[in-house]
Coordinates of C-alpha atoms in Angstrom, one line a residue:
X182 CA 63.4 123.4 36.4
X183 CA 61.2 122.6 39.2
X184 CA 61.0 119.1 38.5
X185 CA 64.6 118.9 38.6
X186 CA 65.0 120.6 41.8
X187 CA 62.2 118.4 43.3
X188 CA 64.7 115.5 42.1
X189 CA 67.3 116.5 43.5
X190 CA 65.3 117.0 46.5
X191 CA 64.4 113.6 47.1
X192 CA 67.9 112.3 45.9
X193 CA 68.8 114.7 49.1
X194 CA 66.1 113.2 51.5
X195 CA 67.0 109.1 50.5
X196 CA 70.8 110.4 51.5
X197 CA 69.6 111.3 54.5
X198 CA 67.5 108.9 55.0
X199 CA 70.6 106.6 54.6
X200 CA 73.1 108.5 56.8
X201 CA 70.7 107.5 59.5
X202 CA 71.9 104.2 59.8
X203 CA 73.8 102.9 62.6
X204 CA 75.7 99.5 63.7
X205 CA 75.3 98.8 67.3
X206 CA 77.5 96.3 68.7
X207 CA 77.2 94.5 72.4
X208 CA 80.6 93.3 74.3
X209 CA 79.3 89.8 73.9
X210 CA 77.3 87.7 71.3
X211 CA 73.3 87.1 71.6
X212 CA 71.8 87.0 74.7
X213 CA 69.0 88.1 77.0
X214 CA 71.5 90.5 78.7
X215 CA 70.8 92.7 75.5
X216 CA 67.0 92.2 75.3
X217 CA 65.9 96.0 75.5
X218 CA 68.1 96.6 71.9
X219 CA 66.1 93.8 70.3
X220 CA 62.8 94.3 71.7
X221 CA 63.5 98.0 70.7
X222 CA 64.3 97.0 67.6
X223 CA 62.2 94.0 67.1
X224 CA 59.2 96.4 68.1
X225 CA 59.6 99.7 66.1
X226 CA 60.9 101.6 68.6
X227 CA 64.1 102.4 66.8
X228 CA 62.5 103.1 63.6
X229 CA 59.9 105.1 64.8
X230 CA 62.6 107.2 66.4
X231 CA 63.7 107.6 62.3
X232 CA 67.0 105.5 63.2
X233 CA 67.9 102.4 60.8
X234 CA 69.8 100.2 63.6
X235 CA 71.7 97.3 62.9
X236 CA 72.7 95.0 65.6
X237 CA 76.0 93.3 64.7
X238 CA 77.8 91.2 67.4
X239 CA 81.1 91.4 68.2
X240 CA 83.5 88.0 67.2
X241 CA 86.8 86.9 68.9
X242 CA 89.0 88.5 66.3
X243 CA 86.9 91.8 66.1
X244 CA 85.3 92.6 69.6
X245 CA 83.1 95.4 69.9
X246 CA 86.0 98.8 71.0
X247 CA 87.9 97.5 67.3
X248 CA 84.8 98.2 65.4
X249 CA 84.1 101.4 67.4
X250 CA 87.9 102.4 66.8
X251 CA 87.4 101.4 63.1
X252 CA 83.9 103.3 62.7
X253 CA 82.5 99.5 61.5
X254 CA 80.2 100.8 64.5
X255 CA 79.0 103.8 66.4
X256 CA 77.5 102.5 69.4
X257 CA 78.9 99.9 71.9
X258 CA 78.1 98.6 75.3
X259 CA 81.1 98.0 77.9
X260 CA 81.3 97.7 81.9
X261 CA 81.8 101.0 83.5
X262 CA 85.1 100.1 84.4
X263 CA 86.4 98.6 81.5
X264 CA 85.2 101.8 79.6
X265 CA 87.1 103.7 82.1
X266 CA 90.5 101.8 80.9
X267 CA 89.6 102.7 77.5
X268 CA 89.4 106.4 78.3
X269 CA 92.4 106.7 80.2
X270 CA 94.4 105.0 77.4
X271 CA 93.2 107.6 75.0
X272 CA 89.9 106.7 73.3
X273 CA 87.3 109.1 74.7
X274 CA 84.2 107.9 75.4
X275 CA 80.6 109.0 76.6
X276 CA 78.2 107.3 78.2
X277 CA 74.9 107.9 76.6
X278 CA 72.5 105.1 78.5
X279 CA 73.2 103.6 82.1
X280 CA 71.0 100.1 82.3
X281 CA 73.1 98.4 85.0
X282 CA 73.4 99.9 88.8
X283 CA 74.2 97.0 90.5
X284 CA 77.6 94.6 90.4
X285 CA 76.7 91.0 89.3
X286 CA 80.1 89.5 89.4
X287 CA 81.3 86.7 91.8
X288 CA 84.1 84.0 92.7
X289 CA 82.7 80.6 93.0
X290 CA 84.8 78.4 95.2
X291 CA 85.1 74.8 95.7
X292 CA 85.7 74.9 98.9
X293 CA 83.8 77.7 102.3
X294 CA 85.1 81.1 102.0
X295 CA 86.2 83.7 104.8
X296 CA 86.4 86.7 102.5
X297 CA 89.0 87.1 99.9
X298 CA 91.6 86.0 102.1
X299 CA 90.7 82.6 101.4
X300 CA 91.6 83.1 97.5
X301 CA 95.4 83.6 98.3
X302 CA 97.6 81.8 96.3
X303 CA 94.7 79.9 94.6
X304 CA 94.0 79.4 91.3
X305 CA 90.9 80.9 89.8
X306 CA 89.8 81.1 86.1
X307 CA 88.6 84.3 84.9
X308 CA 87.4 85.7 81.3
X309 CA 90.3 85.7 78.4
X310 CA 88.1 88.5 76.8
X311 CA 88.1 90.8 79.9
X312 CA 85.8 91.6 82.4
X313 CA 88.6 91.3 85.1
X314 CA 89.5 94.9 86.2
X315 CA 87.7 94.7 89.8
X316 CA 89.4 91.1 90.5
X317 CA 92.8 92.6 90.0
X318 CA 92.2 95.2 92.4
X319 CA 91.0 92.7 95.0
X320 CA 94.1 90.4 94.1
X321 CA 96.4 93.5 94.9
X322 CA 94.1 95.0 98.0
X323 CA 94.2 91.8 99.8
X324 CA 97.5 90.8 98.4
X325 CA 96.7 87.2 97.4
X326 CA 98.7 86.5 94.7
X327 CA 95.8 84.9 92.8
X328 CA 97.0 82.3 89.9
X329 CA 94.9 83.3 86.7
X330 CA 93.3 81.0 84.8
X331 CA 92.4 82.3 81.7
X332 CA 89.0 80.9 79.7
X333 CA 86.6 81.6 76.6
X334 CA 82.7 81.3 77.7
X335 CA 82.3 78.4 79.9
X336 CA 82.6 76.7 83.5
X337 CA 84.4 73.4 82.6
X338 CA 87.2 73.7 84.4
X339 CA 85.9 74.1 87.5
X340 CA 83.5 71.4 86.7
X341 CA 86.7 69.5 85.9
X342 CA 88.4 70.2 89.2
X343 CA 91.1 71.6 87.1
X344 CA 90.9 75.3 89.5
X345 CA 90.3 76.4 93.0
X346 CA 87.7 78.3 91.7
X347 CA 86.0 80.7 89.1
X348 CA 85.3 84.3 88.3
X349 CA 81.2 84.4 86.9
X350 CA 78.8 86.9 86.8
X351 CA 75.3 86.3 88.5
X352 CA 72.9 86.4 85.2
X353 CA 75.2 83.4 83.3
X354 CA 78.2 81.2 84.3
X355 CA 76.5 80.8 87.9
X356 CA 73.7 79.6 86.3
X357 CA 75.5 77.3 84.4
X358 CA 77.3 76.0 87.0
X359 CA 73.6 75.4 88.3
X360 CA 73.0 73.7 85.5
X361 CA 75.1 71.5 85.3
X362 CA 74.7 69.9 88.8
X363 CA 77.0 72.4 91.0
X364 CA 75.4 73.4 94.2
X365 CA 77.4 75.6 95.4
X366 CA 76.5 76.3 99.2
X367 CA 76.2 80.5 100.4
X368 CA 79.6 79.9 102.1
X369 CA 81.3 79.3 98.8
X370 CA 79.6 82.3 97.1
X371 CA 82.3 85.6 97.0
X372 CA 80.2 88.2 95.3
X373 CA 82.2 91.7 94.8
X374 CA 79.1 93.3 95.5
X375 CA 79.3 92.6 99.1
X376 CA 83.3 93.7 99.6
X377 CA 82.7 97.3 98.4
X378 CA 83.2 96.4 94.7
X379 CA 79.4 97.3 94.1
X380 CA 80.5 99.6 90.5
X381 CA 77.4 99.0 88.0
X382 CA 78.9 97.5 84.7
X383 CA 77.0 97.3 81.3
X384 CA 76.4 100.9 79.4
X385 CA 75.8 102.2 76.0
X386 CA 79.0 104.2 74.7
X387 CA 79.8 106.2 72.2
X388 CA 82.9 108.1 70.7
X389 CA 83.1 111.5 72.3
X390 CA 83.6 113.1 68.9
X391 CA 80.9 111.4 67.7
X392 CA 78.4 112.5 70.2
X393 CA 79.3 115.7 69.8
X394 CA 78.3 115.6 65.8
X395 CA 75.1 113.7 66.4
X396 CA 73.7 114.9 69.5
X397 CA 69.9 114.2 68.4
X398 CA 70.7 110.5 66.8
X399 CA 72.5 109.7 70.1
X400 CA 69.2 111.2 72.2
X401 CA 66.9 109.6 70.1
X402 CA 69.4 106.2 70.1
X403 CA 69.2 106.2 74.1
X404 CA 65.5 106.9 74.4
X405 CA 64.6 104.1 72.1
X406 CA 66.5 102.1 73.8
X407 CA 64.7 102.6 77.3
X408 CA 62.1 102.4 75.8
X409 CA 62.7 98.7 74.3
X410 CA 64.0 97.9 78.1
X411 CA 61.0 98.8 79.8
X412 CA 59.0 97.2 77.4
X413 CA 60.8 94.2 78.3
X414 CA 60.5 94.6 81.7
X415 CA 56.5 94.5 81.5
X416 CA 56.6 91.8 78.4
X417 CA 58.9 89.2 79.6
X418 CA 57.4 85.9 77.5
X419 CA 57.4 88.1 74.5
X420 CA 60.6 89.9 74.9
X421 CA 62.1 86.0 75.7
X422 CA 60.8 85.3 72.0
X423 CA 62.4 88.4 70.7
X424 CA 65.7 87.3 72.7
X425 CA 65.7 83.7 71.2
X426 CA 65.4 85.0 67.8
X427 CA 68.5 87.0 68.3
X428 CA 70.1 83.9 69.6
X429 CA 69.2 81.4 67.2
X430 CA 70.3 84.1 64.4
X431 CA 73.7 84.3 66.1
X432 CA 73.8 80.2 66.8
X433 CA 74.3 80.5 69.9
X434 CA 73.9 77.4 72.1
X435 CA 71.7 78.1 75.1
X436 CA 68.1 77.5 76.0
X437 CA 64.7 79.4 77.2
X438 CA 65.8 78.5 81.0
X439 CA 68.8 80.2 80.5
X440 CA 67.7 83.2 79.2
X441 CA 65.0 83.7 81.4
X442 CA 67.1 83.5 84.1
X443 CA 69.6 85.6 82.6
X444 CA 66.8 88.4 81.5
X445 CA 65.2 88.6 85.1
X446 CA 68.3 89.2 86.7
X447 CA 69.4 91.8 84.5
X448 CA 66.2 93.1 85.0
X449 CA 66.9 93.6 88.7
X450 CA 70.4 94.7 88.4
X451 CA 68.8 97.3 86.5
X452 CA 67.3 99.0 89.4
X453 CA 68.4 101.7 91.6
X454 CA 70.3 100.5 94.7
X455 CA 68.2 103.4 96.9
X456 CA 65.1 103.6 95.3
X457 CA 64.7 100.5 93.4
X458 CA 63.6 102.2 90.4
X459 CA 65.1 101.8 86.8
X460 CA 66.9 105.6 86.0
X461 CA 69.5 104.6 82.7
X462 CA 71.9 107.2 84.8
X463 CA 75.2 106.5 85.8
X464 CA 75.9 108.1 89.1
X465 CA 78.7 110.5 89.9
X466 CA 78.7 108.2 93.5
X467 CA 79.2 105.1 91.7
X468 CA 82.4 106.3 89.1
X469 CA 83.7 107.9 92.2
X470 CA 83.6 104.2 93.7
X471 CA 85.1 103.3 90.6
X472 CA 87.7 105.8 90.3
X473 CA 88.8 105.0 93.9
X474 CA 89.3 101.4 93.4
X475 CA 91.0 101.5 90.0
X476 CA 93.3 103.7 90.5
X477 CA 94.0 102.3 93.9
X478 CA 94.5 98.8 91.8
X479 CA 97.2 100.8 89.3
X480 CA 94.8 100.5 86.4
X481 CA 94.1 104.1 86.0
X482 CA 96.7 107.0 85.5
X483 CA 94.1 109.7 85.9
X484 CA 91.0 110.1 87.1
X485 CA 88.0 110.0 84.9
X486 CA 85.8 113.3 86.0
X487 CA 82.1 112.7 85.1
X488 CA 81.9 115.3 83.0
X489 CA 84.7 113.8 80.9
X490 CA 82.4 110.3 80.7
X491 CA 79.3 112.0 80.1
X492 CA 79.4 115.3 78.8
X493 CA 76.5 116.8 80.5

């Protein structure tokens, strides 16, 4: 008899043990903007935190909010904003970790810009997969009447000549545009930062019913993952290993340069805009920013209360 139960002890503890793991999918495919989850993983910190993580990027067909909405995955990362649309339209969601406080995204123009005013009636490529929220509010605040050119991942058609100019956040497409022989001067440089647009964007989401069934996993999920992002921050040769490694396992075509650049920069966005130190909070100042301009812009019905978005 007490062998059995000892059986079916164990048989209990391996089921456990199993329930523990998770999927964690980024918005985008691999890249040093997710270093902290794969040094975290990469380094222990995950496991020693008794969570089996398994890092699945999203694909064109299947971004990351499907596999949320299918349960394929439990944790996601999304722009504040863009998480924001997703509440209002009905999928609550709770923002466990804040790594970005700073706005990276820009408008590079071909030709010297006097503010946004110079973008009227120009056309401009921007992301087909999103990212675009804060441009629509500037297109209807300064009532340009912007001509969208939608792309995948790259820079080519500015390159081209093909547009006026392009959306591109600071940590990638800029750098590309660097790379391949752009020198754009300051003039031609619109970052939303400097407009008032300055809403933080990446963050690690979950479902709100979800958090509120695995409280613990979700603490120990989050302090894991600050954990593999400070690391980061005081490793950044060896977290640029751990970040190639993700990349070459997801074939993606970059390089080192790329990814260095990418990783400092994120690194930097990560840092309190008063105190210059690294919290993982999202501020009740900064979604009240964000609230302001997206429902201004007609892309909210209702405000999102920080409560709602964080469950305190």
């Amino acid at each position: 008899m007490k062998r059995l139960v000892f059986v079916i002890f164990c048989l209990l503890l391996c089921l456990a043990a199993k329930a523990q793991q998770i999927v964690f999918t980024p918005q985008w495919t691999a890249q040093a903007q997710f270093a902290g989850y794969y040094v975290a993983q990469a380094k222990g910190f995950y496991k020693e935190a008794g969570l089996d993580v398994v890092i699945r990027h999203p694909s064109a067909s299947n971004p990351c909010v499907n596999r949320l909405r299918s349960g394929e995955s439990q944790y996601i990362t999304q722009h504040l904003v863009s998480a924001m649309t997703l509440i209002d339209e009905g999928l609550p969601l709770v923002n466990i970790l804040q790594t970005s406080q700073v706005n990276s995204q820009m408008i590079v123009s071909r030709e010297p810009l006097e503010g946004p005013e110079s973008l009227k009636g120009k056309y401009v490529g921007r992301w087909k997969s999103g990212f675009f929220e804060l441009a629509q509010v500037m297109d209807r605040q300064y009532k340009l009447d912007i001509k969208w050119v939608p792309f995948v991942q790259n820079v080519n058609l500015f390159i081209s000549g093909a547009i006026d100019a392009v959306m591109a956040m600071n940590y990638n497409e800029y750098y590309q545009l660097l790379m391949a022989g752009q020198r754009p001067d300051k003039s031609q440089l619109l970052y939303f930062s400097e407009i008032g647009y300055n809403v933080p964007e990446d963050g690690v989401y979950v479902t709100a019913d979800y958090y509120l069934t695995h409280r613990d996993e979700v603490r120990k999920f989050a302090e894991a993952s600050r954990k593999g992002w400070e690391w980061a921050a005081e490793h950044e040769e060896e977290a640029l290993d751990i970040v190639m490694q993700a990349v070459q396992a997801d074939e993606v075509g970059t390089n080192r340069l790329l990814q260095r650049w990418m990783l400092r920069d994120i690194m930097d966005m990560q840092k309190d805009k008063k105190t210059g130190r690294r919290t993982y909070r999202l501020e009740p100042s900064d979604l009240e920013l964000a609230n302001r301009l997206m429902k201004y812009g007609g892309l909210l019905r209702n405000e999102v209360t920080y409560r709602q978005i964080t469950q305190p």
